[in-house]
Amino acid sequence: MNRLSGKRVLITGSSAGIGAACARHFAAQGAHVLLSARRAERVQGLADELASEHGVEAHAHALDVTDREGVAAFAAELSERGLDPDILINNAGKAKGLDKLQDGSIDHWDEMIDTNVKGLLYVTRAVLPAMVERDSGHIINIGSIAGRWVYPKGAVYNATKFAVRALSEAMNIDLLGTKIRVSSVDPGLTETEFSEVRFDGDGERAKSVYSDTDPLTADDIADACVYVANAPPHVDIFNLVMMPTVQRYPGHIDRDRG
Ligand code: 8X3
């Protein structure tokens, strides 16, 4: 049964990877999509494509989730235009660097904490009150297996994703008595631009993360988000942890060494 047709979905960080895949999968279900990225022109093409392909409303918005005032103004503008989202997918997030804590870049830490934790909070705080007022909504946080198990050299990224898990659980508690659901979808090894961002554009190093194995794809994660969002209203999926079959633990990956 399709419960997503006609719903409005706001997806942060939707210019590529999991965010763009979510836009495609939700639009394919007939959901209207609000696509956001730091630069609106990076999502305008996708919005146009989805509107013509699926006959849904698709808007492209400039949104930097780390800009507290900008986020609040964006949510107020959506409300004014009658575009309050039914579903929020907090997807904007990143890893920067892979270092022991004693060697870590404090700039990297700020970037991860500002985006993965504070950005998620700013967007949620801006969008959630209207959901509470309507007593309807669903927040899906894109977490990570890094929020469940720490791994070597991942301390601060791990900490941000542990925070995402804590916030997802805490939001569920705070929303008891409402119809609003909160879920986190926590992927393991997923081939996107994630590693290229983590390694500051070092394509060779990024490629080696996914080589000789069979990682998840952005489509796999989007598929899970659709499943979570489409669950019947009385079902609240708290946490969906997923790894490729070739992985059973962070860093524990079956590779064909041929
Ligand atoms: C992505 C999964 O294991 O590379 O968050 O941190 S992992």
Tab-separated table of C-alpha atoms and ligand atoms in Angstrom:
chain	number	residue	atom	x	y	z
A	1	MET	CA	0.000	0.000	0.000
A	2	ASN	CA	1.323	3.437	-0.936
A	3	ARG	CA	0.950	5.908	1.952
A	4	LEU	CA	3.449	8.387	0.478
A	5	SER	CA	1.562	9.681	-2.533
A	6	GLY	CA	0.771	13.379	-2.037
A	7	LYS	CA	2.991	13.662	1.064
A	8	ARG	CA	5.568	16.449	1.138
A	9	VAL	CA	9.129	15.373	1.903
A	10	LEU	CA	11.973	17.716	2.813
A	11	ILE	CA	15.391	16.199	2.174
A	12	THR	CA	18.545	17.972	3.305
A	13	GLY	CA	21.761	17.485	1.358
A	14	SER	CA	19.894	16.222	-1.678
A	15	SER	CA	22.320	17.207	-4.437
A	16	ALA	CA	24.016	13.791	-4.510
A	17	GLY	CA	24.289	10.374	-2.914
A	18	ILE	CA	21.668	9.193	-0.426
A	19	GLY	CA	19.791	12.518	-0.472
A	20	ALA	CA	19.388	12.541	-4.267
A	21	ALA	CA	18.404	8.865	-4.241
A	22	CYS	CA	15.764	9.583	-1.588
A	23	ALA	CA	14.407	12.374	-3.783
A	24	ARG	CA	14.063	9.952	-6.707
A	25	HIS	CA	12.511	7.134	-4.660
A	26	PHE	CA	9.989	9.330	-2.829
A	27	ALA	CA	8.996	11.149	-6.032
A	28	ALA	CA	8.513	7.757	-7.690
A	29	GLN	CA	5.968	7.026	-4.942
A	30	GLY	CA	4.121	10.248	-5.837
A	31	ALA	CA	5.501	12.310	-2.957
A	32	HIS	CA	6.181	16.027	-3.450
A	33	VAL	CA	9.807	16.824	-2.769
A	34	LEU	CA	11.549	19.811	-1.251
A	35	LEU	CA	15.175	19.447	-2.231
A	36	SER	CA	17.831	21.404	-0.428
A	37	ALA	CA	21.543	21.870	-0.804
A	38	ARG	CA	23.956	24.639	0.001
A	39	ARG	CA	23.483	25.949	-3.533
A	40	ALA	CA	19.962	25.735	-4.999
A	41	GLU	CA	21.262	25.353	-8.558
A	42	ARG	CA	22.794	22.012	-7.537
A	43	VAL	CA	19.308	20.557	-6.955
A	44	GLN	CA	17.289	22.531	-9.503
A	45	GLY	CA	17.983	20.053	-12.316
A	46	LEU	CA	16.895	17.096	-10.202
A	47	ALA	CA	13.753	18.953	-9.086
A	48	ASP	CA	12.837	19.713	-12.723
A	49	GLU	CA	13.491	16.122	-13.742
A	50	LEU	CA	11.345	14.646	-10.952
A	51	ALA	CA	8.485	17.077	-11.544
A	52	SER	CA	8.264	16.170	-15.217
A	53	GLU	CA	8.906	12.445	-14.744
A	54	HIS	CA	6.469	11.847	-11.881
A	55	GLY	CA	4.081	14.825	-12.042
A	56	VAL	CA	4.907	15.783	-8.451
A	57	GLU	CA	5.704	19.202	-7.035
A	58	ALA	CA	9.443	19.530	-6.700
A	59	HIS	CA	11.139	22.599	-5.258
A	60	ALA	CA	14.833	23.407	-5.098
A	61	HIS	CA	16.055	25.419	-2.106
A	62	ALA	CA	19.366	26.838	-0.982
A	63	LEU	CA	19.952	25.669	2.576
A	64	ASP	CA	23.111	25.487	4.634
A	65	VAL	CA	22.060	23.431	7.658
A	66	THR	CA	24.862	24.978	9.734
A	67	ASP	CA	23.402	28.476	9.279
A	68	ARG	CA	21.085	28.771	12.262
A	69	GLU	CA	19.258	31.927	11.150
A	70	GLY	CA	19.112	30.748	7.547
A	71	VAL	CA	17.481	27.468	8.610
A	72	ALA	CA	14.849	29.262	10.707
A	73	ALA	CA	14.088	31.677	7.845
A	74	PHE	CA	13.835	28.772	5.395
A	75	ALA	CA	11.300	26.911	7.580
A	76	ALA	CA	9.270	30.101	8.082
A	77	GLU	CA	9.227	30.636	4.303
A	78	LEU	CA	8.009	27.064	3.732
A	79	SER	CA	5.171	27.647	6.227
A	80	GLU	CA	4.199	30.926	4.594
A	81	ARG	CA	4.060	29.247	1.189
A	82	GLY	CA	1.984	26.339	2.543
A	83	LEU	CA	4.860	23.921	1.995
A	84	ASP	CA	5.309	22.523	5.506
A	85	PRO	CA	6.846	19.057	5.125
A	86	ASP	CA	5.028	15.906	6.242
A	87	ILE	CA	8.319	14.030	6.287
A	88	LEU	CA	11.768	15.417	7.070
A	89	ILE	CA	14.805	13.417	6.029
A	90	ASN	CA	17.814	14.750	7.902
A	91	ASN	CA	20.388	13.521	5.448
A	92	ALA	CA	22.988	16.321	5.329
A	93	GLY	CA	26.074	14.949	7.027
A	94	LYS	CA	29.694	14.114	6.429
A	95	ALA	CA	32.871	12.524	7.684
A	96	LYS	CA	36.112	14.482	7.486
A	97	GLY	CA	39.428	12.764	7.995
A	98	LEU	CA	40.395	9.437	9.494
A	99	ASP	CA	42.870	10.107	12.267
A	100	LYS	CA	43.719	9.180	15.814
A	101	LEU	CA	42.252	11.749	18.158
A	102	GLN	CA	45.714	13.047	19.079
A	103	ASP	CA	46.375	13.807	15.393
A	104	GLY	CA	42.907	14.998	14.385
A	105	SER	CA	42.144	18.279	12.661
A	106	ILE	CA	40.030	20.545	14.846
A	107	ASP	CA	38.618	22.135	11.689
A	108	HIS	CA	37.405	18.688	10.628
A	109	TRP	CA	35.821	18.179	14.037
A	110	ASP	CA	34.002	21.515	13.852
A	111	GLU	CA	32.744	20.725	10.375
A	112	MET	CA	31.368	17.313	11.404
A	113	ILE	CA	29.818	18.506	14.656
A	114	ASP	CA	28.318	21.603	13.010
A	115	THR	CA	26.740	19.616	10.170
A	116	ASN	CA	25.907	16.207	11.632
A	117	VAL	CA	24.700	17.313	15.066
A	118	LYS	CA	23.970	21.023	15.167
A	119	GLY	CA	22.669	21.162	11.584
A	120	LEU	CA	20.320	18.254	12.221
A	121	LEU	CA	19.111	19.992	15.382
A	122	TYR	CA	18.590	23.368	13.681
A	123	VAL	CA	16.503	21.851	10.887
A	124	THR	CA	14.507	19.660	13.249
A	125	ARG	CA	13.849	22.518	15.677
A	126	ALA	CA	12.655	24.681	12.782
A	127	VAL	CA	10.341	22.087	11.229
A	128	LEU	CA	9.031	20.066	14.171
A	129	PRO	CA	6.733	22.656	15.840
A	130	ALA	CA	4.470	22.769	12.758
A	131	MET	CA	4.335	18.945	12.816
A	132	VAL	CA	3.371	19.028	16.501
A	133	GLU	CA	0.714	21.618	15.752
A	134	ARG	CA	-0.747	19.400	13.023
A	135	ASP	CA	-0.150	16.277	15.130
A	136	SER	CA	1.274	14.612	12.076
A	137	GLY	CA	4.736	14.003	10.690
A	138	HIS	CA	7.748	11.762	10.420
A	139	ILE	CA	11.401	12.561	10.946
A	140	ILE	CA	13.946	10.212	9.434
A	141	ASN	CA	17.522	10.779	10.525
A	142	ILE	CA	20.283	9.286	8.417
A	143	GLY	CA	22.627	7.892	11.038
A	144	SER	CA	25.359	5.333	10.522
A	145	ILE	CA	26.705	2.100	11.882
A	146	ALA	CA	29.365	4.522	13.179
A	147	GLY	CA	26.705	5.596	15.680
A	148	ARG	CA	26.475	2.094	17.112
A	149	TRP	CA	30.076	0.856	17.086
A	150	VAL	CA	33.196	3.012	17.272
A	151	TYR	CA	36.082	2.199	14.975
A	152	PRO	CA	39.788	3.127	14.921
A	153	LYS	CA	40.490	6.728	13.869
A	154	GLY	CA	36.782	7.529	13.676
A	155	ALA	CA	36.295	9.050	17.135
A	156	VAL	CA	34.675	12.358	16.274
A	157	TYR	CA	32.625	11.045	13.342
A	158	ASN	CA	31.556	8.215	15.650
A	159	ALA	CA	30.616	10.731	18.345
A	160	THR	CA	28.458	12.736	15.941
A	161	LYS	CA	26.601	9.635	14.792
A	162	PHE	CA	26.173	8.384	18.376
A	163	ALA	CA	24.623	11.813	18.972
A	164	VAL	CA	22.252	11.294	16.030
A	165	ARG	CA	21.137	7.999	17.559
A	166	ALA	CA	20.655	9.605	20.982
A	167	LEU	CA	18.658	12.442	19.428
A	168	SER	CA	16.460	10.037	17.465
A	169	GLU	CA	15.627	8.069	20.608
A	170	ALA	CA	15.137	11.205	22.690
A	171	MET	CA	12.866	12.815	20.096
A	172	ASN	CA	10.711	9.704	20.150
A	173	ILE	CA	10.334	10.056	23.915
A	174	ASP	CA	9.535	13.766	23.659
A	175	LEU	CA	6.893	13.034	21.024
A	176	LEU	CA	5.017	10.416	23.012
A	177	GLY	CA	1.342	11.321	22.902
A	178	THR	CA	1.613	12.696	19.365
A	179	LYS	CA	1.282	10.874	16.055
A	180	ILE	CA	4.754	12.010	14.981
A	181	ARG	CA	7.270	9.231	14.425
A	182	VAL	CA	11.060	9.422	14.514
A	183	SER	CA	13.285	6.890	12.805
A	184	SER	CA	16.941	6.526	12.072
A	185	VAL	CA	18.299	4.621	9.115
A	186	ASP	CA	21.887	3.599	9.859
A	187	PRO	CA	23.931	2.447	6.864
A	188	GLY	CA	27.264	0.703	6.815
A	189	LEU	CA	29.582	0.701	3.788
A	190	THR	CA	27.731	2.646	1.087
A	191	GLU	CA	29.346	3.799	-2.141
A	192	THR	CA	28.695	7.525	-2.519
A	193	GLU	CA	30.842	10.661	-2.455
A	194	PHE	CA	31.181	10.027	1.305
A	195	SER	CA	34.800	8.848	1.151
A	196	GLU	CA	35.850	11.490	-1.368
A	197	VAL	CA	34.586	14.135	1.061
A	198	ARG	CA	36.207	12.341	4.000
A	199	PHE	CA	39.571	12.275	2.219
A	200	ASP	CA	39.378	15.838	0.858
A	201	GLY	CA	38.928	14.837	-2.782
A	202	ASP	CA	41.573	12.084	-2.836
A	203	GLY	CA	39.753	9.975	-5.429
A	204	GLU	CA	42.202	7.064	-5.370
A	205	ARG	CA	41.964	6.666	-1.616
A	206	ALA	CA	38.180	7.025	-1.769
A	207	LYS	CA	37.923	4.377	-4.486
A	208	SER	CA	39.940	1.897	-2.441
A	209	VAL	CA	37.273	1.978	0.292
A	210	TYR	CA	34.779	0.365	-2.095
A	211	SER	CA	37.065	-1.664	-4.351
A	212	ASP	CA	36.963	-5.454	-4.617
A	213	THR	CA	33.770	-5.705	-2.634
A	214	ASP	CA	30.043	-5.151	-2.987
A	215	PRO	CA	28.928	-2.137	-0.928
A	216	LEU	CA	25.433	-0.767	-0.432
A	217	THR	CA	24.298	1.889	-2.868
A	218	ALA	CA	22.473	5.152	-2.254
A	219	ASP	CA	19.409	3.461	-3.802
A	220	ASP	CA	19.516	0.747	-1.115
A	221	ILE	CA	19.338	3.389	1.608
A	222	ALA	CA	16.588	5.343	-0.169
A	223	ASP	CA	14.616	2.112	-0.491
A	224	ALA	CA	14.892	1.623	3.293
A	225	CYS	CA	13.767	5.208	3.907
A	226	VAL	CA	10.688	4.633	1.742
A	227	TYR	CA	9.943	1.449	3.700
A	228	VAL	CA	10.290	3.240	7.032
A	229	ALA	CA	8.157	6.205	5.944
A	230	ASN	CA	5.515	3.984	4.361
A	231	ALA	CA	4.946	1.877	7.503
A	232	PRO	CA	1.359	2.066	8.807
A	233	PRO	CA	0.753	5.066	11.096
A	234	HIS	CA	0.641	2.902	14.228
A	235	VAL	CA	4.131	1.501	13.502
A	236	ASP	CA	7.180	3.525	14.565
A	237	ILE	CA	10.416	2.025	13.243
A	238	PHE	CA	13.034	3.396	15.633
A	239	ASN	CA	16.165	2.214	13.984
A	240	LEU	CA	17.029	0.380	10.817
A	241	VAL	CA	20.654	-0.761	10.742
A	242	MET	CA	21.900	-2.030	7.404
A	243	MET	CA	25.207	-3.305	6.068
A	244	PRO	CA	26.085	-4.953	2.800
A	245	THR	CA	26.237	-8.729	3.015
A	246	VAL	CA	30.022	-8.455	2.612
A	247	GLN	CA	30.236	-6.466	5.861
A	248	ARG	CA	29.237	-7.537	9.367
A	249	TYR	CA	30.982	-4.915	11.494
A	250	PRO	CA	32.666	-1.551	10.818
A	251	GLY	CA	35.887	-2.296	8.966
A	252	HIS	CA	35.086	-6.024	8.866
A	253	ILE	CA	34.640	-6.392	5.130
A	254	ASP	CA	34.990	-9.374	2.829
A	255	ARG	CA	37.164	-8.334	-0.105
A	256	ASP	CA	38.102	-10.326	-3.158
A	257	ARG	CA	41.881	-10.158	-2.996
A	258	GLY	CA	42.032	-12.137	-6.328
B	1	8X3	C1	29.190	5.412	6.951
B	1	8X3	C2	29.598	4.086	7.439
B	1	8X3	O1	31.424	2.641	8.490
B	1	8X3	O2	32.106	4.249	6.826
B	1	8X3	O3	28.721	6.237	7.952
B	1	8X3	O4	31.470	4.999	8.999
B	1	8X3	S1	31.217	4.026	7.966
